[in-house]
């Protein structure tokens, strides 16, 4: 194997796939990065038990020659040393691999050799069925992830809840995430008749968001038996799917509200953020909300040892009963408020023991549900 | 005690003094920040066993009223809660403290109460002798610290070596730091006839650098029995001095060199940085330098398991013998090279078992000495 590549291109590709590589893997070969030289491109792959990331370096990028392949072949090299080294090499890197799997990287007067692994031992990529795929805007996908992935369960007690449920049905994609105390729900109309329900680890989706954040245009989704694949022109991320049935959440959204208020999102967020200061003394980050007769919202938290914070905010619109009080987990409130971009939110209360529903005003594709906590 | 203060001014002062506060202190009162309201200013103090930081908030800053003191007094409040809270409060904060040491911070509709400590229990500041002081440019002082503090010993085996020796003599300040394997030396002419030798913990100096990095103009140094004090208009840092005698290093600098080379600083730094990749496999980060007959410098490192890196650089000027090779700790080389701003450096070798001397070309106020390491 032999090729000459622009060091910045190689560096970027290696940095991206390196995100999937763990040095703590029980399989030494997975601590490496696989490099495949084809006639028309070099492919770089990094993986762990959950994610595989693949980057393609083409011969030309933005009309500039960045790659010249002299001999096809493949090798697996230590991710740790390769990534650090390539970051420090300037100009064009001349990479050759001999029959003993020893790679030589040469840039002008700098010559480095790295002992490689047997590339045949590197696991194969799952097969993609190119016929069955869904196309969507990368910005839409990133937004779907941002609106929901934060809400998954951090515990592994119920593995299905550690993933985001991606539900394709009737030309719609719905993403749902819950830790059974709060739930985030987001819907998007898509141009596809594929249907199916998949549970994707939230970590994979977070990694994907970072990976494609600078990609404009479309992204293709493929599903295999146990993997979901996100594919752009030069980048692919394969994520393991979580097995099991995701709970049906459609019955959870309350129908009848006792009180509905509309408040300014940012102002409410700032108030809850301040209240969280003392709330962290509690097991459930207790923050108290009180709706008073004078259409004021009182936000309070206290810690007997340290102090107390309370503030009063204006309610823009109020329907239903007043004199309602409820105790919520301040960090759940905060995380939901942080992803809402709309200026105003509508909050529906069913009573002090019923879950609270938050929706951005003027956008019915996004919902957040938060259960109350005990206040004693 | 009662005053109204611009929240950003208070926030900045608290963030600065908070750097000295540790939540792990065995004395609960030291986990707090002391606030003193005088007629003309509010003083904020944070401290630990080694450092005391004091910030002054005057009535006016840049011609704008930022403070109005209604009643003088003092209080000690939890650094953790106070710093987080003030960061989140807008506009002007109205702070009052009652006779039970409960502080109330009020901004518009936000009311917070924090239980305070008895401020009398807070340790007193060391007395400064205003007569005996040294004045110098803050940028000069920052540069002296940057050039030397990195070279101190990280071990506490010989406490004096964990500090920087600040030597005032004959209108000169000399800063020296060593871990007994490498040494950094920097000299500055100052306008003072004070003489004395002080050992200042490197951590204090690092903290000072950050604290005064945006301060232009002069800084005053005062010395007490066990403290050195750095004082600008609104900021003071008190640092404990390390007791003991600093070793006399003047005899360590080699007089007769076998080989003297001049190389480009950045190019050499990059080469050593690359060589450190495999050097980290060794106990002493072994990097090999070889001076060849053809006025070339070869930089090599290798790890039998992983690989090898070698590169050849041009020597700009060579005096003395060639065919010299030496093994040095790559990380010591790197740290010294990183602080040298001059384009070229002169490196003097006394032989493969003798310390190496590095000096920036065109600047005789700065020296770096590095001992060789075993290459087996």
XYZ file of C-alpha atoms in Angstrom:
752
model
C 0.000 0.000 0.000
C 1.260 3.448 -0.844
C -0.270 6.911 -1.139
C 0.551 10.604 -0.796
C -2.045 12.673 1.046
C -2.526 16.233 2.206
C -1.703 16.084 5.934
C -4.616 18.309 6.924
C -7.136 16.088 5.098
C -5.722 12.971 6.729
C -5.604 14.693 10.109
C -9.271 15.719 9.892
C -10.385 12.235 8.820
C -8.383 10.559 11.588
C -9.595 13.027 14.230
C -13.209 12.262 13.224
C -12.967 8.468 13.232
C -10.807 8.531 16.379
C -13.929 9.646 18.295
C -15.208 6.083 17.987
C -11.942 4.497 19.121
C -11.367 3.567 22.758
C -7.915 2.757 24.130
C -9.601 0.624 26.790
C -11.036 -1.938 24.377
C -10.492 -5.631 25.228
C -9.707 -6.230 21.514
C -6.325 -4.660 20.709
C -7.199 -4.354 17.007
C -10.076 -1.979 17.883
C -7.562 0.430 19.471
C -6.364 0.960 15.910
C -7.650 2.877 12.913
C -8.139 0.985 9.659
C -6.851 2.691 6.529
C -7.900 1.344 3.134
C -6.352 2.701 -0.066
C -8.535 2.196 -3.149
C -7.853 3.520 -6.648
C -10.154 6.512 -6.206
C -10.023 7.197 -2.460
C -8.592 6.421 0.944
C -11.088 5.191 3.554
C -10.408 5.612 7.262
C -12.395 3.654 9.876
C -12.586 3.772 13.666
C -14.980 1.750 15.822
C -16.050 0.471 19.201
C -18.777 -1.912 20.297
C -21.495 0.689 19.653
C -20.331 2.972 16.856
C -18.375 2.727 13.626
C -17.245 5.947 11.938
C -16.013 5.915 8.350
C -14.480 8.858 6.486
C -13.640 8.983 2.793
C -10.726 11.044 1.462
C -11.334 11.517 -2.279
C -8.648 12.355 -4.848
C -9.896 15.932 -5.070
C -11.513 18.272 -2.554
C -12.809 21.724 -3.571
C -10.986 21.334 -6.872
C -7.608 20.709 -5.209
C -5.699 17.417 -5.519
C -5.364 16.075 -1.988
C -4.597 12.411 -2.651
C -2.505 10.293 -4.979
C -2.827 6.509 -4.552
C 0.221 4.597 -5.827
C -0.673 1.139 -4.590
C -3.931 -0.117 -3.115
C -4.024 -2.039 0.165
C -5.012 -1.732 3.810
C -3.479 -1.503 7.275
C -4.571 -0.973 10.888
C -2.435 1.475 12.902
C -2.515 2.525 16.570
C -5.140 5.297 16.804
C -3.304 6.980 19.649
C 0.053 7.341 17.910
C -1.318 7.894 14.423
C -3.623 10.712 15.469
C -0.965 12.497 17.534
C 1.651 12.099 14.834
C -0.462 13.231 11.890
C -1.528 16.306 13.873
C 2.142 17.295 14.073
C 3.177 16.614 10.483
C 3.101 19.412 7.913
C 2.472 19.417 4.141
C 2.016 16.161 2.276
C 2.466 12.789 3.925
C 3.922 9.895 1.942
C 2.583 6.710 3.528
C 3.836 3.247 2.600
C 3.126 -0.100 4.225
C 5.414 -3.091 3.722
C 4.544 -6.797 3.808
C 5.291 -6.919 7.558
C 2.524 -4.333 8.155
C 5.080 -1.697 9.138
C 3.880 1.731 8.014
C 6.351 4.472 7.112
C 5.133 8.071 7.094
C 7.550 10.422 5.405
C 7.356 14.215 5.190
C 10.495 15.870 3.882
C 13.231 15.081 6.465
C 10.846 13.504 8.994
C 10.590 9.722 8.806
C 8.306 7.785 11.137
C 7.647 4.073 11.286
C 4.689 2.582 13.119
C 4.097 -1.139 13.583
C 0.650 -2.082 12.256
C -1.900 -4.758 13.070
C -3.056 -7.396 10.558
C -5.848 -5.533 8.792
C -7.711 -8.788 8.006
C -8.472 -9.090 11.727
C -10.410 -5.819 11.729
C -14.179 -6.482 11.900
C -16.158 -6.038 8.680
C -18.722 -3.258 8.281
C -22.395 -4.269 8.422
C -23.969 -4.618 4.961
C -26.221 -1.781 3.836
C -29.309 -2.357 1.712
C -28.952 0.645 -0.603
C -32.571 0.325 -1.799
C -34.273 0.991 1.500
C -33.302 4.402 2.748
C -34.626 7.667 4.104
C -33.284 11.041 3.000
C -33.460 14.122 5.204
C -31.795 17.469 5.768
C -28.826 17.184 8.114
C -29.935 20.331 9.992
C -33.377 18.758 10.604
C -31.767 15.606 11.952
C -29.445 17.569 14.234
C -32.428 19.523 15.574
C -34.401 16.305 16.234
C -31.454 14.955 18.235
C -30.902 18.186 20.148
C -34.585 18.378 21.122
C -34.779 14.846 22.522
C -31.484 13.016 23.219
C -30.816 14.904 26.485
C -33.948 13.360 28.024
C -32.890 9.686 27.914
C -32.219 7.675 31.050
C -28.641 7.828 32.311
C -29.125 4.504 34.080
C -28.794 1.152 32.316
C -31.547 -0.419 34.444
C -33.940 -0.325 31.462
C -31.675 -0.312 28.402
C -34.433 0.781 25.987
C -34.778 4.063 27.910
C -31.078 4.861 27.369
C -31.854 5.321 23.674
C -33.949 7.653 21.544
C -36.947 6.008 19.893
C -36.927 6.954 16.191
C -40.385 6.170 14.837
C -40.972 6.301 11.069
C -44.664 6.193 10.105
C -47.016 7.934 7.669
C -44.279 10.174 6.187
C -43.342 11.341 9.648
C -40.326 10.850 11.878
C -41.039 11.088 15.601
C -38.206 11.099 18.127
C -39.040 10.248 21.728
C -36.774 10.107 24.770
C -37.687 9.557 28.407
C -36.151 8.541 31.706
C -39.661 7.774 33.043
C -39.673 11.052 35.038
C -39.554 13.405 32.059
C -40.145 12.994 28.375
C -39.159 14.871 25.215
C -41.130 14.417 22.001
C -40.420 15.907 18.567
C -42.055 15.316 15.198
C -40.878 16.029 11.640
C -42.573 15.541 8.271
C -40.259 13.632 5.925
C -40.406 12.613 2.293
C -40.408 8.817 2.751
C -42.874 5.972 3.114
C -40.540 3.771 5.115
C -42.007 2.710 8.442
C -40.428 1.155 11.491
C -39.436 1.820 15.093
C -35.767 1.900 16.155
C -34.063 2.610 19.459
C -30.738 4.387 18.929
C -28.254 4.890 21.796
C -28.240 8.581 22.725
C -24.418 8.591 22.744
C -24.370 7.600 19.068
C -26.747 10.429 18.221
C -24.698 12.963 20.200
C -21.566 11.813 18.360
C -23.424 12.045 15.051
C -24.534 15.621 15.803
C -20.931 16.681 16.335
C -19.735 14.773 13.283
C -22.224 16.308 10.832
C -22.562 19.766 12.383
C -20.697 21.377 9.492
C -22.384 19.257 6.814
C -25.048 21.083 4.855
C -27.434 19.265 2.548
C -28.890 15.805 2.821
C -28.094 12.794 4.928
C -29.139 9.227 4.091
C -30.412 6.813 6.745
C -30.177 3.073 6.209
C -31.339 0.379 8.602
C -29.897 -3.124 8.876
C -30.887 -5.869 11.314
C -28.934 -4.479 14.211
C -27.516 -1.180 12.925
C -28.732 2.216 11.793
C -26.434 4.008 9.345
C -26.190 7.767 8.797
C -24.372 8.581 5.585
C -23.280 11.806 3.932
C -20.992 12.239 0.976
C -17.718 11.593 2.833
C -18.847 10.572 6.324
C -20.725 7.522 7.632
C -21.715 6.660 11.181
C -22.980 3.159 11.974
C -24.726 2.842 15.327
C -25.802 -0.332 17.053
C -29.553 -0.437 17.752
C -30.881 -1.177 21.236
C -32.999 -4.342 21.239
C -36.407 -4.386 22.871
C -39.757 -2.633 22.640
C -39.998 1.050 23.351
C -42.954 1.931 25.615
C -45.982 3.471 23.916
C -46.018 7.022 25.234
C -48.999 8.391 23.286
C -51.346 7.937 26.272
C -49.098 9.900 28.643
C -49.896 13.388 27.396
C -52.556 14.934 29.649
C -55.782 15.972 27.908
C -57.440 18.199 30.462
C -55.473 20.952 32.113
C -56.604 22.757 35.255
C -54.352 25.710 34.578
C -52.566 26.846 31.425
C -50.041 29.684 31.545
C -47.906 31.352 28.894
C -44.531 32.767 29.966
C -41.395 34.138 28.350
C -39.012 31.203 27.760
C -35.714 32.990 28.520
C -37.013 34.763 31.597
C -38.435 31.514 32.991
C -35.181 29.674 32.172
C -33.121 32.270 34.040
C -35.412 32.085 37.048
C -35.273 28.278 37.175
C -31.486 28.398 36.702
C -31.132 30.701 39.722
C -33.517 28.570 41.782
C -31.414 25.482 40.959
C -28.608 27.002 43.031
C -30.155 25.821 46.304
C -32.221 23.062 44.661
C -29.071 20.974 44.257
C -29.165 20.388 48.024
C -32.228 18.193 47.431
C -32.280 14.675 46.034
C -34.614 15.751 43.205
C -33.365 19.318 42.713
C -36.692 20.550 44.075
C -37.860 23.837 42.607
C -41.288 25.134 43.634
C -43.618 26.885 41.255
C -46.641 28.791 42.531
C -49.293 30.430 40.407
C -50.829 33.271 42.361
C -54.128 35.077 41.969
C -52.463 38.217 40.632
C -51.219 36.315 37.501
C -47.739 36.087 38.972
C -45.507 33.037 38.916
C -43.389 32.521 42.010
C -40.244 30.402 41.674
C -38.662 29.260 44.946
C -36.009 26.942 46.261
C -34.420 26.670 49.655
C -31.896 24.815 51.713
C -32.309 24.972 55.474
C -28.529 25.091 55.959
C -27.479 27.653 53.402
C -30.272 29.949 52.356
C -33.266 30.578 50.153
C -34.036 32.116 46.781
C -37.390 33.348 45.578
C -38.501 35.405 42.636
C -41.731 36.560 41.076
C -42.285 36.605 37.320
C -45.087 37.946 35.165
C -47.437 35.456 33.483
C -48.265 36.632 29.958
C -51.556 34.724 29.761
C -53.456 32.583 32.255
C -56.397 30.206 31.699
C -58.098 28.167 34.411
C -57.601 28.013 38.148
C -55.009 29.960 40.158
C -53.540 29.194 43.609
C -51.772 26.156 42.242
C -48.409 24.995 43.540
C -46.138 22.215 42.346
C -42.678 20.905 43.074
C -40.541 19.911 40.042
C -37.010 18.683 39.410
C -35.240 21.937 38.513
C -32.606 20.254 36.337
C -35.296 18.529 34.208
C -37.060 21.870 33.757
C -33.789 23.552 32.857
C -32.706 20.957 30.282
C -36.061 21.173 28.491
C -36.084 24.986 28.552
C -32.550 25.131 27.137
C -33.529 23.418 23.857
C -36.669 25.500 23.269
C -35.890 28.271 20.787
C -39.325 29.874 20.676
C -39.819 33.123 22.598
C -42.821 31.937 24.600
C -43.887 28.627 26.106
C -47.265 27.323 27.198
C -47.235 25.286 30.420
C -50.248 23.108 31.302
C -50.824 21.916 34.857
C -53.279 19.143 35.787
C -52.746 19.583 39.531
C -49.866 19.371 41.972
C -49.527 15.593 41.558
C -49.939 15.492 37.744
C -47.237 15.807 35.085
C -46.618 19.236 33.613
C -46.738 19.714 29.828
C -44.552 22.362 28.168
C -44.953 23.380 24.510
C -43.317 26.186 22.589
C -45.945 28.704 21.463
C -46.411 28.625 17.662
C -44.794 25.192 17.209
C -46.827 22.033 17.681
C -44.060 19.603 16.718
C -42.351 19.640 20.106
C -43.513 18.590 23.592
C -41.898 18.215 27.003
C -43.511 16.340 29.888
C -42.181 16.537 33.459
C -43.507 14.632 36.483
C -43.777 16.411 39.847
C -41.539 15.425 42.763
C -42.355 15.119 46.459
C -41.795 18.349 48.304
C -41.017 16.796 51.689
C -23.990 46.351 56.421
C -25.729 47.515 53.279
C -24.619 48.460 49.781
C -25.810 48.540 46.173
C -23.281 47.321 43.618
C -23.088 46.713 39.886
C -23.525 42.929 39.562
C -20.790 42.576 36.934
C -18.214 44.349 39.128
C -19.109 42.180 42.103
C -19.090 39.085 39.916
C -15.598 39.823 38.570
C -14.199 40.533 42.050
C -15.715 37.364 43.501
C -14.533 35.236 40.553
C -10.973 36.531 41.107
C -10.775 35.983 44.858
C -12.614 32.645 44.536
C -9.478 31.254 42.845
C -7.823 31.223 46.276
C -10.757 29.516 47.982
C -10.879 25.755 48.397
C -14.063 23.913 49.338
C -11.912 21.174 50.898
C -10.417 23.369 53.622
C -10.441 21.972 57.174
C -11.508 25.441 58.402
C -15.132 26.066 57.320
C -14.646 29.839 57.475
C -11.997 29.636 54.713
C -14.604 28.121 52.356
C -16.200 31.550 52.501
C -15.441 34.925 50.934
C -15.068 37.924 53.217
C -16.863 41.086 52.130
C -16.013 44.369 53.857
C -18.004 47.516 53.139
C -16.085 50.738 53.891
C -17.249 54.253 53.196
C -15.279 54.508 49.957
C -15.118 50.904 48.734
C -16.111 47.282 49.117
C -13.250 44.834 49.710
C -13.605 41.172 48.798
C -11.134 38.564 50.151
C -10.582 34.860 49.457
C -7.777 32.737 50.886
C -6.239 29.365 51.546
C -3.156 28.263 53.465
C -0.820 29.571 50.718
C -2.509 32.514 49.009
C -4.742 35.424 49.916
C -6.389 37.397 47.100
C -7.967 40.777 47.799
C -10.007 42.841 45.329
C -11.228 46.396 45.824
C -14.463 47.656 44.287
C -14.290 51.478 44.326
C -17.291 53.819 44.143
C -16.483 54.663 40.529
C -14.907 52.700 37.696
C -14.116 54.281 34.322
C -16.206 57.289 35.369
C -19.294 55.206 36.081
C -20.850 54.821 39.543
C -20.687 51.144 40.391
C -21.103 51.200 44.158
C -23.150 52.961 46.793
C -22.377 52.054 50.424
C -25.291 52.698 52.773
C -23.904 51.111 55.946
C -20.398 49.859 56.623
C -19.743 46.379 58.024
C -18.448 42.955 57.060
C -19.636 39.407 56.478
C -18.254 36.040 55.311
C -20.466 34.164 52.811
C -20.118 30.707 51.221
C -17.827 31.145 48.202
C -19.543 28.354 46.293
C -23.072 29.738 46.546
C -22.124 33.396 46.393
C -20.061 33.031 43.206
C -22.696 30.941 41.431
C -25.505 33.247 42.479
C -23.844 36.548 41.593
C -22.941 35.139 38.160
C -26.654 34.655 37.510
C -27.958 37.967 38.834
C -28.450 40.901 36.455
C -28.189 44.679 36.957
C -27.549 46.117 40.403
C -27.464 43.984 43.510
C -28.781 45.377 46.777
C -26.939 43.520 49.553
C -27.892 43.824 53.210
C -26.645 41.842 56.201
C -28.621 41.673 59.441
C -27.328 41.169 62.995
C -27.681 37.361 62.609
C -25.187 37.450 59.709
C -27.906 36.549 57.216
C -27.243 38.279 53.905
C -30.062 39.260 51.584
C -29.254 39.913 47.919
C -32.103 41.629 46.103
C -32.339 42.384 42.384
C -35.767 43.559 41.249
C -38.120 40.622 41.920
C -35.348 38.162 42.848
C -34.709 37.857 46.576
C -31.989 35.547 47.920
C -30.913 34.959 51.481
C -27.611 33.289 52.385
C -26.552 32.385 55.925
C -23.176 33.971 56.709
C -20.254 33.065 58.959
C -19.082 35.283 61.846
C -16.698 37.605 60.011
C -14.565 38.126 63.140
C -13.394 34.516 62.825
C -11.850 35.184 59.410
C -8.031 35.356 59.644
C -6.426 38.810 59.518
C -4.271 39.883 56.569
C -0.494 40.015 57.179
C 0.759 43.554 57.914
C 2.545 45.305 55.067
C 5.460 47.666 55.646
C 4.525 50.327 53.094
C 8.034 51.841 53.249
C 9.963 48.895 51.883
C 8.729 48.033 48.431
C 9.799 47.314 44.879
C 7.993 48.720 41.871
C 8.042 47.015 38.483
C 6.057 46.716 35.271
C 3.375 44.032 35.493
C 4.308 42.753 32.009
C 7.949 42.332 33.117
C 6.870 40.372 36.172
C 4.558 38.138 34.124
C 7.419 37.440 31.713
C 9.819 36.544 34.580
C 7.245 34.071 35.899
C 6.526 32.586 32.488
C 10.229 32.052 31.800
C 10.962 30.210 35.049
C 7.984 28.905 37.066
C 7.413 25.879 34.779
C 10.853 24.491 35.776
C 10.202 23.977 39.501
C 10.083 20.533 41.076
C 6.642 18.925 41.104
C 7.682 16.762 44.056
C 7.556 17.998 47.645
C 10.697 15.999 48.595
C 12.751 19.217 48.716
C 10.201 21.974 49.401
C 12.575 24.797 48.386
C 12.711 23.406 44.850
C 8.915 23.634 44.508
C 9.262 27.419 44.537
C 10.858 30.065 42.353
C 13.856 31.815 43.901
C 13.351 35.581 43.540
C 16.729 37.206 44.170
C 16.921 41.001 44.566
C 20.479 42.322 44.432
C 22.389 45.245 42.859
C 19.286 46.712 41.135
C 18.554 43.353 39.575
C 15.832 40.747 40.023
C 16.887 37.208 39.160
C 14.331 34.396 39.040
C 15.614 30.815 39.252
C 13.695 27.554 39.168
C 15.000 23.992 39.059
C 13.913 20.441 39.744
C 17.604 19.414 39.921
C 17.428 17.893 36.397
C 16.737 21.141 34.552
C 17.032 24.784 35.449
C 15.543 28.037 34.175
C 17.229 31.378 34.908
C 15.995 34.874 34.030
C 17.356 38.297 34.946
C 15.752 41.760 34.906
C 17.167 45.200 35.735
C 14.892 46.976 38.204
C 14.769 50.427 39.733
C 15.289 49.438 43.400
C 18.073 48.987 45.909
C 16.194 46.449 48.009
C 18.110 43.205 48.396
C 17.015 39.797 49.590
C 16.318 36.243 48.509
C 12.797 34.797 48.643
C 11.337 31.451 47.618
C 7.801 31.850 46.275
C 5.573 28.803 45.595
C 5.221 28.400 41.827
C 1.452 27.936 42.201
C 1.174 31.419 43.725
C 3.118 32.912 40.818
C 0.990 31.072 38.237
C -2.143 32.372 39.950
C -0.656 35.877 40.038
C 0.093 35.754 36.294
C -3.539 34.963 35.525
C -4.798 37.572 37.978
C -2.772 40.482 36.592
C -2.652 39.481 32.932
C -4.988 42.309 31.948
C -3.355 44.843 34.259
C -1.127 47.330 32.508
C 1.194 49.620 34.422
C 3.079 49.053 37.640
C 2.852 46.465 40.351
C 4.220 46.924 43.890
C 6.006 44.123 45.741
C 6.158 44.094 49.531
C 7.839 41.513 51.703
C 6.845 40.601 55.265
C 8.367 37.928 57.515
C 6.570 35.054 55.876
C 4.662 36.614 52.988
C 5.362 38.345 49.693
C 2.659 40.714 48.509
C 1.943 41.758 44.907
C -0.271 44.821 44.770
C -1.879 46.759 41.945
C -4.481 49.479 42.192
C -7.457 47.200 42.865
C -5.888 43.746 43.228
C -3.556 42.245 45.870
C -2.135 38.749 46.089
C -0.412 37.627 49.282
C 1.693 34.500 48.941
C 3.276 32.466 51.695
C 7.069 32.193 51.329
C 8.798 28.819 51.390
C 11.274 28.612 54.302
C 14.801 27.386 53.748
C 17.893 28.239 51.738
C 17.777 28.059 47.978
C 20.827 26.290 46.477
C 23.482 28.504 44.923
C 23.249 27.706 41.232
C 25.837 30.118 39.873
C 28.496 27.371 39.660
C 26.280 25.063 37.587
C 26.559 26.888 34.273
C 29.215 25.168 32.145
C 32.132 27.385 31.086
C 33.754 25.367 28.339
C 31.675 23.930 25.566
C 32.879 21.216 23.205
C 30.227 22.028 20.631
C 28.030 25.092 20.156
C 25.223 25.084 17.589
C 22.685 27.685 16.546
C 19.287 26.463 15.338
C 15.876 27.879 14.521
C 13.786 27.795 17.730
C 10.400 26.931 16.199
C 11.779 24.299 13.864
C 13.686 22.624 16.708
C 10.606 22.826 18.967
C 8.448 21.117 16.325
C 11.032 18.377 15.841
C 11.327 17.705 19.576
C 7.530 17.775 19.889
C 7.217 15.091 17.210
C 10.004 13.019 18.774
C 8.176 13.165 22.133
C 5.446 11.035 20.593
C 7.424 7.825 21.128
C 9.596 9.284 23.909
C 6.672 9.048 26.318
C 7.201 5.267 26.325
C 10.419 5.892 28.275
C 10.756 6.779 31.923
C 12.674 9.962 31.058
C 10.977 10.803 27.756
C 14.257 10.004 26.009
C 14.895 12.037 22.890
C 18.243 11.580 21.122
C 20.125 14.448 19.533
C 23.020 13.756 17.163
C 25.259 16.378 15.627
C 26.624 15.028 12.359
C 29.634 16.016 10.313
C 27.501 17.570 7.586
C 26.218 20.255 10.040
C 22.953 18.396 10.384
C 21.072 17.793 13.645
C 19.318 14.442 13.885
C 16.407 14.126 16.340
C 15.293 10.573 17.108
C 13.052 8.674 19.468
C 11.848 5.124 19.371
C 9.779 2.550 21.143
C 10.533 -1.071 20.350
C 6.834 -1.941 20.557
C 5.263 0.803 18.549
C 7.663 2.446 16.165
C 10.325 5.021 15.566
C 10.582 8.663 14.483
C 13.643 10.377 13.121
C 14.222 13.682 11.427
C 17.147 15.735 10.204
C 17.330 19.495 10.679
C 19.738 22.116 9.404
C 22.192 23.669 11.876
C 22.526 27.404 11.162
C 25.962 27.705 12.768
C 28.344 25.155 14.306
C 31.460 25.721 16.459
C 33.631 22.939 17.861
C 33.526 19.177 17.506
C 30.956 17.178 15.542
C 29.896 13.523 15.924
C 28.362 14.254 19.293
C 25.277 12.439 20.566
C 23.259 12.965 23.702
C 20.032 11.697 25.225
C 17.758 14.295 26.855
C 14.351 14.361 28.502
C 12.134 15.500 25.619
C 9.540 17.093 27.862
C 12.171 19.268 29.601
C 13.492 20.383 26.206
C 9.977 21.120 25.014
C 8.966 23.171 28.045
C 12.081 25.355 27.782
C 11.666 25.823 24.019
C 8.025 26.841 24.452
C 8.881 29.933 26.528
C 11.688 31.163 24.254
C 10.340 33.890 21.989
C 13.553 34.611 20.073
C 13.865 33.231 16.549
C 17.163 31.436 17.116
C 18.729 29.599 20.043
C 22.324 28.725 20.833
C 22.831 25.265 22.353
C 26.146 24.434 24.074
C 27.196 20.823 24.645
C 30.040 19.796 27.001
C 29.834 16.112 26.065
C 27.240 13.357 26.187
C 27.287 13.202 30.012
C 27.359 16.981 30.620
C 24.372 19.356 30.986
C 23.228 21.212 27.883
C 22.922 25.017 27.963
C 20.304 26.780 25.835
C 20.256 30.567 25.331
C 18.108 32.672 23.029
C 20.322 34.412 20.462
C 20.419 38.177 21.079
C 19.165 37.983 24.670
C 21.590 37.297 27.506
C 19.024 37.616 30.324
C 17.662 34.105 29.938
C 19.255 30.638 30.323
C 18.038 27.050 30.343
C 20.130 24.132 31.591
C 19.130 20.490 30.991
C 20.951 17.399 32.288
C 21.333 14.370 30.022
C 19.520 11.121 30.792
C 20.710 7.537 30.479
C 19.969 6.106 27.094
C 19.651 2.487 28.225
